[in-house]
Amino acid sequence: MAEQWPCMYSPDSVSSATQWEVAEVVLEVFYKLLRDYEPQLEDFVDQFVELQGEEIIAYKPPGFSLMYHLLNESPMLELALSLLEEGVKQLDTYAPFPGKKHLEKAVQHCLALLNLTLQKENLFMDLLRESQLALIVSPLEQLLQGINPRTKKADNVVNIARYLYHGNNNPELAFESAKILCCISCNSNIQVKMVGDFTHDQSVSQKLMAGFVECLDYEDTEEFVRVEEGSELEKKLAAIRHETRIHILNLLITSLERNPPNLALYLLGFELKKPISTTNLQDPGVLGCPRTCLHAILNILEKGTEGRDGPVAVREYPQLADLCYQVIYQLCACSDTSGPTMRYLRTSQDFLFSQLQHLPFSNKEHEISMLSQMSWLMKTASIELRVTSLNRQRSHTQRLLHLLLDDMPVKPYSDGEGGMEDENRSVSGFLHFDTATKVRRKILSILDSIDFSQEIPEPLQLDFFDRAQIEQVIANCEHKNLQGQTVCNVKLLHRVLVAEVNALQGMAAIGQRPLLMEEISTILQYVVGRNKLLQCLHAKRHALESWRQLVEIILTACPQELIQAEDRQLIIRDLLQDVHDKVLDDEAAQELMPVVAGAVFTLTAHLSQAVRTEQRQPLVSGPGEAQYAFMLDSSLTSSPAAESRPVGFASIGDSSLHIILKKLLDFILKTGGGFQRVRTHLYGSLLYYLQIAQRPDEPDTLEAAKKTMWERLTAPEDVFSKLQRENMAIIESYGAALMEVVCRDACDGHEIGRMLALALLDRIVSVDKQHQWLLYLSNSGYLKVLVDSLVDDDRTLQSLLTPQPPLLKALYTYESKMAFLTRVAKEQQGSAELLRSGVIVRLAQCQVYDMRPEMDSHGMFGMRDPPVFIPTPVDRYRQILLPALQLCQVILTSSMSQHLQAAGQVLQFLVSHSDTIQAILRCQDVSTGSLQELALLTGIISKAALPGMLSELDVDVNEGSLMELHGHIARFQRQCLGLLSRFGGADRLRQFKFQDNNAEGDRVSKKDEIELAMQQICANVMEYCQSFIQQNSSNLQSAAMCLFTPSLSETVNRDGARQDTQVPVVPYWRLPGLGIIIYLLKQSATDFFSYYDSHRRSVNKLQNVEQLPPDEIKELCQSVMPAGIDKISTAQKCVLARRRLVKLINNRAKLLSLCSYIIETCLFILWRHLEYYLLHCTPMDSQDSLFASRTLFKSRRLQEPNLDFRSGLSQVNQHDIDQLQSDAVNAFGESLQKKLLDIEGLYSKVRSRYSFIQALIRRIRGLLRLSRN
């Protein structure tokens, strides 16, 4: 029949009513045949049937033949397209003619036939490829792009689109046409060609545009329940017109997702021959602008916005309104169309304000569409706020913010009643009780409109079908719909189940068929309910994400000065409390938890920032603790007038903070064992919350030390300690349940979750004065698990030191773990638990510390800015080693009663990795990383690697092992003393000069870190020397306590031009001379005054930041934020400058402390050595050789005679002592003594009631005078 139809239809008599009638009947038959046809695999395989005794090939199903002819350039397709062309020509005459009704029906069936072909072609072609049948077919959308033989143009799609222009009189034709256009517009290549075809002819282009606009301008609703208003036919036509509008909007949405030029840009009135962003959208008729689909869409949405009930479309045709809002959002979100669209909406339409004032929409019958409408509108509002903030259009931003955030009525039609009704919904959302004129904030009302509860369909109760198999069939019938939601195809499921019933054989099956069909109906109802559940949850999640995005933009992107600090805190508090109340409801759907957790994280971060910013304000007027005394106020009962204090927590109240904390902890516990990713957000939120009670960085002005101990002990509890104590009491009230969840996450699970759980444990342990959490960690075994996991991490960490490492997640997890263990070690009880768990033994077993990469020759200063994000192998190694050294140092410092046990284990750690330790001590690099390594290592050696330590350790080792340990300790001692000439002698000046010349590109803070590390190294070596001398204090008259030879050559020759002229008296592998001590003493005194002046200047600047010159403020800011200084406000620059000054003041305070310590230690060492050399030492030329051998340590037998480290002490003669006397008098002159006494008066007596400088100077002076006499 498909082959004979072209013969029946003669173009010569195309206008005759008979031919159109024949065409109508034939096409109707074709349509019904193709409608009922579903491609099957067996259709593509030849089937044989027996006829009159012989087998012949059976005919294919008629639908198969129709598909084949329509997917080829067949006469049938050609005739169908020519019929469409002729039909639209006839209709364009708007004149009656014989057979017009038959023509309209024939065209309708023809368009429907093409529609069915487009729907079924993908499955048909997939089965054809699978069957490997020798047939060639092409997609219909490509065939429609072919040349029309009658016009010699590719105008087939244009002819189809022209039927939209007749939608008023022939809605069925417009519907089928829109459906075809929507279907073929999914192809990007076809889109470009369609735009060219549609715009090639100006008159055709205008007519097509008018057709699309006319279809969108229909005034019918989607729900046709008002039977009395029209006949069945009218309702049917109204439904068809509505579906046409839906298809046109889907066409626009699909096209906007394609690259320009696309069909949507043409239909919405954008420039196609110029850059799209240069389009100037206007109202219809202005500057020759035609009425476009954009005007039609805005017209749909704006009807009803002037009244109280809001947009009519939202209530009467929600699906259409949903798609309209989506088109607007896509135009605003696309970078090309955003500018022109938002400018037009803002200036000509006032679109967003007029729409947002009616939020939240209320339409319970169409909840999914309502939520989707609000989602697109909120997303568009987010873009508008972001763009107007960037462009500094303050009035637009402020107007929208007032609309969303104000708790006072802003609607022009508000008469007070609506405000009272809103207020009665939730009085708890306000700070004060005087709320007669207040309404609920719109941003909170929108959240109220999202129902977190969700009805779940009853589980299937089946008598005949197997439930597991039915679930499997349902899963097989699932697919993704246009919105990306996974739903079940109900029609396909119905076909599968009916086919299963039809396949049953026997009388019993026939008798049970009605029951089986009834059960199929039950299954289908269950699937429909489940589909609705999935769609509803998706809509709620989408709405919640859009709400969260709007809140984040308000808090992050909008200028902070538009929302007062007090209002900002109140808004965040209200949002946090409301969102927690909704998610903690017993009926809240768990699927919404991830979005809520993300919102809670953002809100808590901004709450912490807002409160801490408020806390920092007093620093402007001057440093000190007294100004913080009134900053926290938990009173909520005072009137607004009474709460006019400029600073403190009065804006929000600490009781509100406690409520937020409790809700946050409840949320964590509600997640149970699963939802670790949700808890990751909540742990971050909790960390931000606990930050609020952290005391802000205060400058160390050296004034606080003037207070007596009694004043400090009797001072009232400051506000930060109070809030911290109350927070800890709330956390402890949740008991072991909360501890178990956090500890489990810290030990196992997702890497980011583990890192945040460890950070949270770190913070809680630091403020837990009762040590409840530490006790739980120890007793439950979690601490042991963390310690033992270090050995498991070893192999993974080794793989990170390759030039091209895998993911660095393991490194960050390791750093978090070590930071937590270091925090635990800071408590005496925690240190004891870690020693019991064998943490240092585990570190000694790790091989990764022995894999120190070779230093890159260009790595020191060659690359100022690393080109990639991934750190170099050396930097990665330091990220692994430094936490281990810090942990050892903290354990040595905090282990009081078990200090010897700790020292023994740390010494074993040093010996286990002795090659690495030696390499670090020998390293000549002066970068920040290498100096930090040295600073930590010398600090550990000064506490754990003293020669006398071995005799005190209760270890059972053989003599060989003991000799080996002595050898290691001797090497550590040699190398530590060697560091003095690098960082304490004249060589230090060369190091600094080298650093200054090569670090021009480094930030200023790097220089501060390097300077601090150098001073720390010197202080650690001095501590080592002091401990060594005190350890040997029983041998004051013996050379055993001496570490320096009686040579002051370093001091005498310090002015030499070349470093290599300053050769010590003894070879470098022997002991250094006392001159290095005096030189370090002088250098430290000079440094002290330099640091002191810098410190005083910085304190003065901090007290008058606002009065500093702009250039100086900019320079201070650049060390904190190298780029983008010019883009921030003056107030923000002052904040950054203040932060830099506080950091600089505290850095200088640390340097002053180190210099003071070095000076006191140098004086002590100088006094002890002078006492020995000038009072007790017997010169070599007057002593017996046997005595010289007795003065050597027992351990000297471990060394070769020519490398004896201390043999220089046995070679002191009378000339050396005389030279020491004269040099010491000159070097330790009156000017140096005056400097040192000034330092004691300026600093030491202020910091402590005990001071040693004057006493030591007096003793040294006495020794020098005594020796002369």
CSV table of C-alpha atoms in Angstrom, one decimal, residues 16-282:
chain,number,residue,atom,x,y,z
A,16,SER,CA,-9.8,18.1,-6.2
A,17,ALA,CA,-11.7,17.2,-3.1
A,18,THR,CA,-11.6,13.5,-4.0
A,19,GLN,CA,-7.8,13.3,-4.1
A,20,TRP,CA,-7.6,15.0,-0.7
A,21,GLU,CA,-10.2,12.6,0.7
A,22,VAL,CA,-8.2,9.6,-0.6
A,23,ALA,CA,-5.0,11.1,0.9
A,24,GLU,CA,-6.8,11.6,4.2
A,25,VAL,CA,-8.0,7.9,4.3
A,26,VAL,CA,-4.7,6.4,3.2
A,27,LEU,CA,-2.7,8.5,5.7
A,28,GLU,CA,-5.1,7.7,8.5
A,29,VAL,CA,-4.5,4.0,7.9
A,30,PHE,CA,-0.7,4.6,7.7
A,31,TYR,CA,-0.9,6.5,11.0
A,32,LYS,CA,-2.8,3.8,12.8
A,33,LEU,CA,-0.6,1.0,11.5
A,34,LEU,CA,2.6,2.9,12.6
A,35,ARG,CA,1.1,3.9,15.9
A,36,ASP,CA,0.4,0.3,16.9
A,37,TYR,CA,3.8,-0.9,15.6
A,38,GLU,CA,6.7,-1.5,18.0
A,39,PRO,CA,10.0,-2.6,16.4
A,40,GLN,CA,11.0,-6.1,17.5
A,41,LEU,CA,14.3,-7.9,16.7
A,42,GLU,CA,12.4,-10.7,14.9
A,43,ASP,CA,11.1,-8.1,12.4
A,44,PHE,CA,14.6,-7.9,11.0
A,45,VAL,CA,15.0,-11.6,10.5
A,46,ASP,CA,13.3,-13.4,7.6
A,47,GLN,CA,10.5,-15.6,8.8
A,48,PHE,CA,9.4,-18.6,6.7
A,49,VAL,CA,5.8,-19.9,6.5
A,50,GLU,CA,4.5,-23.0,4.8
A,51,LEU,CA,2.0,-22.3,2.0
A,52,GLN,CA,0.6,-25.1,-0.2
A,53,GLY,CA,3.4,-27.4,0.7
A,54,GLU,CA,6.3,-25.0,0.2
A,55,GLU,CA,8.1,-22.6,2.5
A,56,ILE,CA,8.1,-19.0,1.5
A,57,ILE,CA,9.4,-15.8,3.2
A,58,ALA,CA,6.6,-14.2,5.3
A,59,TYR,CA,5.7,-10.6,4.8
A,60,LYS,CA,7.1,-8.0,7.2
A,61,PRO,CA,4.7,-6.2,9.6
A,62,PRO,CA,3.1,-3.1,7.8
A,63,GLY,CA,4.7,-0.8,10.4
A,64,PHE,CA,8.2,-2.2,9.5
A,65,SER,CA,7.6,-1.3,5.8
A,66,LEU,CA,6.3,2.2,6.7
A,67,MET,CA,9.4,2.8,8.8
A,68,TYR,CA,11.7,1.6,6.0
A,69,HIS,CA,10.0,3.9,3.4
A,70,LEU,CA,10.0,6.9,5.7
A,71,LEU,CA,13.7,6.5,6.6
A,72,ASN,CA,14.7,6.5,3.0
A,73,GLU,CA,14.5,9.0,0.1
A,74,SER,CA,11.5,7.0,-1.1
A,75,PRO,CA,8.7,8.2,-3.3
A,76,MET,CA,6.4,7.9,-0.3
A,77,LEU,CA,8.5,10.4,1.8
A,78,GLU,CA,8.8,12.7,-1.2
A,79,LEU,CA,5.1,12.7,-1.7
A,80,ALA,CA,4.4,13.3,2.0
A,81,LEU,CA,6.7,16.3,2.0
A,82,SER,CA,5.1,17.7,-1.2
A,83,LEU,CA,1.7,17.2,0.4
A,84,LEU,CA,2.8,19.3,3.4
A,85,GLU,CA,4.1,22.0,1.1
A,86,GLU,CA,1.0,22.1,-1.0
A,87,GLY,CA,-1.2,22.0,2.1
A,88,VAL,CA,0.5,25.1,3.7
A,89,LYS,CA,0.2,26.9,0.4
A,90,GLN,CA,-3.5,26.3,0.2
A,91,LEU,CA,-4.0,27.3,3.8
A,92,ASP,CA,-1.9,30.5,3.3
A,93,THR,CA,-4.6,31.7,0.8
A,94,TYR,CA,-7.2,31.8,3.7
A,95,ALA,CA,-9.8,31.1,1.0
A,96,PRO,CA,-12.3,28.3,1.1
A,97,PHE,CA,-11.9,25.5,-1.5
A,98,PRO,CA,-13.4,22.0,-2.1
A,99,GLY,CA,-12.0,19.4,0.3
A,100,LYS,CA,-10.4,21.8,2.7
A,101,LYS,CA,-11.4,19.7,5.7
A,102,HIS,CA,-10.0,16.6,4.0
A,103,LEU,CA,-6.7,18.5,3.3
A,104,GLU,CA,-6.4,19.6,6.9
A,105,LYS,CA,-7.0,16.0,8.1
A,106,ALA,CA,-4.6,14.6,5.5
A,107,VAL,CA,-1.9,17.1,6.6
A,108,GLN,CA,-2.5,16.3,10.3
A,109,HIS,CA,-2.1,12.6,9.7
A,110,CYS,CA,1.0,13.2,7.6
A,111,LEU,CA,2.6,15.3,10.3
A,112,ALA,CA,1.6,12.7,12.9
A,113,LEU,CA,3.2,10.0,10.7
A,114,LEU,CA,6.5,11.9,10.7
A,115,ASN,CA,6.2,12.4,14.4
A,116,LEU,CA,5.8,8.7,15.0
A,117,THR,CA,8.7,8.0,12.8
A,118,LEU,CA,11.0,10.4,14.7
A,119,GLN,CA,9.9,8.7,18.0
A,120,LYS,CA,10.6,5.1,16.8
A,121,GLU,CA,13.6,5.6,14.5
A,122,ASN,CA,16.3,5.2,17.2
A,123,LEU,CA,15.0,1.9,18.4
A,124,PHE,CA,14.4,0.8,14.7
A,125,MET,CA,18.0,1.7,13.7
A,126,ASP,CA,19.5,0.1,16.8
A,127,LEU,CA,17.7,-3.2,16.1
A,128,LEU,CA,18.7,-3.0,12.4
A,129,ARG,CA,22.4,-2.6,13.3
A,130,GLU,CA,22.1,-5.5,15.8
A,131,SER,CA,20.4,-7.8,13.2
A,132,GLN,CA,23.0,-7.0,10.5
A,133,LEU,CA,20.2,-7.0,7.9
A,134,ALA,CA,21.2,-5.6,4.5
A,135,LEU,CA,19.0,-2.5,4.6
A,136,ILE,CA,20.2,1.1,4.5
A,137,VAL,CA,18.2,3.8,6.3
A,138,SER,CA,18.9,7.4,7.3
A,139,PRO,CA,17.6,9.4,10.3
A,140,LEU,CA,14.4,11.3,9.3
A,141,GLU,CA,15.8,14.6,10.6
A,142,GLN,CA,18.6,14.4,8.1
A,143,LEU,CA,16.2,13.5,5.3
A,144,LEU,CA,14.1,16.5,6.1
A,145,GLN,CA,17.2,18.7,5.4
A,146,GLY,CA,17.2,17.4,1.8
A,147,ILE,CA,16.5,19.5,-1.3
A,148,ASN,CA,12.8,19.9,-2.2
A,149,PRO,CA,12.7,19.0,-6.0
A,150,ARG,CA,9.8,21.4,-6.6
A,151,THR,CA,11.5,24.5,-5.2
A,152,LYS,CA,15.1,23.4,-5.5
A,153,LYS,CA,15.6,24.6,-1.9
A,154,ALA,CA,16.0,22.8,1.4
A,155,ASP,CA,12.7,24.2,2.7
A,156,ASN,CA,11.0,21.0,4.1
A,157,VAL,CA,11.5,22.1,7.8
A,158,VAL,CA,10.4,25.6,7.0
A,159,ASN,CA,7.2,24.2,5.4
A,160,ILE,CA,6.5,22.2,8.6
A,161,ALA,CA,7.2,25.3,10.8
A,162,ARG,CA,4.8,27.4,8.7
A,163,TYR,CA,1.8,25.4,10.1
A,164,LEU,CA,2.4,27.2,13.4
A,165,TYR,CA,1.1,30.3,11.8
A,166,HIS,CA,-2.3,28.6,11.3
A,167,GLY,CA,-2.5,27.4,14.9
A,168,ASN,CA,-5.4,29.7,15.6
A,169,ASN,CA,-7.7,27.9,13.1
A,170,ASN,CA,-5.9,24.6,13.0
A,171,PRO,CA,-4.5,23.9,16.5
A,172,GLU,CA,-3.9,20.2,15.7
A,173,LEU,CA,-1.5,21.1,12.8
A,174,ALA,CA,0.4,23.6,14.9
A,175,PHE,CA,0.7,20.9,17.7
A,176,GLU,CA,2.1,18.3,15.3
A,177,SER,CA,4.4,20.9,13.7
A,178,ALA,CA,5.8,22.1,17.1
A,179,LYS,CA,6.3,18.4,18.2
A,180,ILE,CA,8.4,17.7,15.1
A,181,LEU,CA,10.5,20.9,15.5
A,182,CYS,CA,11.1,20.1,19.2
A,183,CYS,CA,12.2,16.6,18.3
A,184,ILE,CA,14.6,17.5,15.5
A,185,SER,CA,16.1,20.5,17.4
A,186,CYS,CA,18.1,18.2,19.6
A,187,ASN,CA,20.8,17.9,16.9
A,188,SER,CA,23.3,20.8,17.0
A,189,ASN,CA,24.2,20.6,13.4
A,190,ILE,CA,20.6,20.7,12.3
A,191,GLN,CA,20.1,23.7,14.6
A,192,VAL,CA,22.6,25.8,12.7
A,193,LYS,CA,21.0,24.8,9.3
A,194,MET,CA,17.5,25.5,10.6
A,195,VAL,CA,18.5,29.0,11.7
A,196,GLY,CA,19.9,29.7,8.2
A,197,ASP,CA,16.7,28.4,6.6
A,198,PHE,CA,14.4,30.3,8.9
A,199,THR,CA,16.2,33.6,8.5
A,200,HIS,CA,17.2,33.4,4.8
A,201,ASP,CA,14.0,35.1,3.6
A,202,GLN,CA,13.0,38.2,5.6
A,203,SER,CA,9.2,37.8,4.9
A,204,VAL,CA,9.3,34.1,5.7
A,205,SER,CA,11.4,34.8,8.9
A,206,GLN,CA,8.8,37.4,10.1
A,207,LYS,CA,6.0,35.0,9.4
A,208,LEU,CA,7.6,32.1,11.2
A,209,MET,CA,8.4,34.4,14.2
A,210,ALA,CA,4.7,35.5,14.3
A,211,GLY,CA,3.6,31.9,14.2
A,212,PHE,CA,5.7,30.9,17.2
A,213,VAL,CA,4.6,34.0,19.1
A,214,GLU,CA,0.9,33.5,18.2
A,215,CYS,CA,1.0,29.9,19.6
A,216,LEU,CA,2.6,31.1,22.9
A,217,ASP,CA,-0.1,33.8,23.3
A,218,TYR,CA,-3.0,31.3,23.6
A,219,GLU,CA,-5.0,32.0,26.8
A,220,ASP,CA,-6.1,28.5,27.9
A,221,THR,CA,-5.3,26.6,31.0
A,222,GLU,CA,-3.8,23.2,31.4
A,223,GLU,CA,-6.4,21.7,33.7
A,224,PHE,CA,-9.7,21.4,31.9
A,225,VAL,CA,-12.1,20.6,34.7
A,226,ARG,CA,-14.7,23.3,34.2
A,227,VAL,CA,-17.1,21.2,32.1
A,228,GLU,CA,-19.8,23.9,32.1
A,229,GLU,CA,-17.6,26.4,30.3
A,230,GLY,CA,-17.5,24.6,27.0
A,231,SER,CA,-18.0,21.5,25.0
A,232,GLU,CA,-15.8,18.4,24.9
A,233,LEU,CA,-14.4,19.6,21.5
A,234,GLU,CA,-13.4,23.0,22.9
A,235,LYS,CA,-11.7,21.4,25.9
A,236,LYS,CA,-9.8,19.1,23.6
A,237,LEU,CA,-8.7,22.0,21.4
A,238,ALA,CA,-7.6,24.0,24.5
A,239,ALA,CA,-5.6,21.0,25.6
A,240,ILE,CA,-3.9,20.8,22.2
A,241,ARG,CA,-3.1,24.5,22.2
A,242,HIS,CA,-1.6,24.2,25.7
A,243,GLU,CA,0.6,21.2,24.6
A,244,THR,CA,1.7,23.2,21.6
A,245,ARG,CA,3.0,25.9,24.0
A,246,ILE,CA,4.8,23.3,26.0
A,247,HIS,CA,6.5,21.9,22.9
A,248,ILE,CA,7.6,25.4,21.8
A,249,LEU,CA,9.1,26.1,25.3
A,250,ASN,CA,10.9,22.7,25.3
A,251,LEU,CA,12.2,23.6,21.9
A,252,LEU,CA,13.6,26.9,23.3
A,253,ILE,CA,15.1,25.1,26.3
A,254,THR,CA,16.8,22.5,24.2
A,255,SER,CA,18.1,25.0,21.7
A,256,LEU,CA,19.6,27.3,24.4
A,257,GLU,CA,21.7,24.3,25.5
A,258,ARG,CA,23.3,24.2,22.1
A,259,ASN,CA,26.1,26.4,20.9
A,260,PRO,CA,25.1,29.6,19.1
A,261,PRO,CA,23.7,30.3,16.6
A,262,ASN,CA,20.7,28.3,17.6
A,263,LEU,CA,16.9,28.5,17.0
A,264,ALA,CA,16.2,29.9,20.4
A,265,LEU,CA,18.3,33.0,19.9
A,266,TYR,CA,16.4,33.8,16.7
A,267,LEU,CA,13.0,33.2,18.3
A,268,LEU,CA,13.9,35.3,21.4
A,269,GLY,CA,15.0,38.3,19.4
A,270,PHE,CA,18.8,38.2,19.7
A,271,GLU,CA,21.3,39.4,17.1
A,272,LEU,CA,22.6,36.6,14.9
A,273,LYS,CA,24.8,38.5,12.5
A,274,LYS,CA,26.7,40.4,15.3
A,275,PRO,CA,28.1,39.2,18.7
A,276,ILE,CA,25.1,38.1,20.7
A,277,SER,CA,26.2,40.1,23.7
A,278,THR,CA,25.8,43.3,21.7
A,279,THR,CA,22.0,42.8,21.3
A,280,ASN,CA,19.8,45.6,22.6
A,281,LEU,CA,16.5,44.0,23.6
A,282,GLN,CA,13.5,46.4,23.4
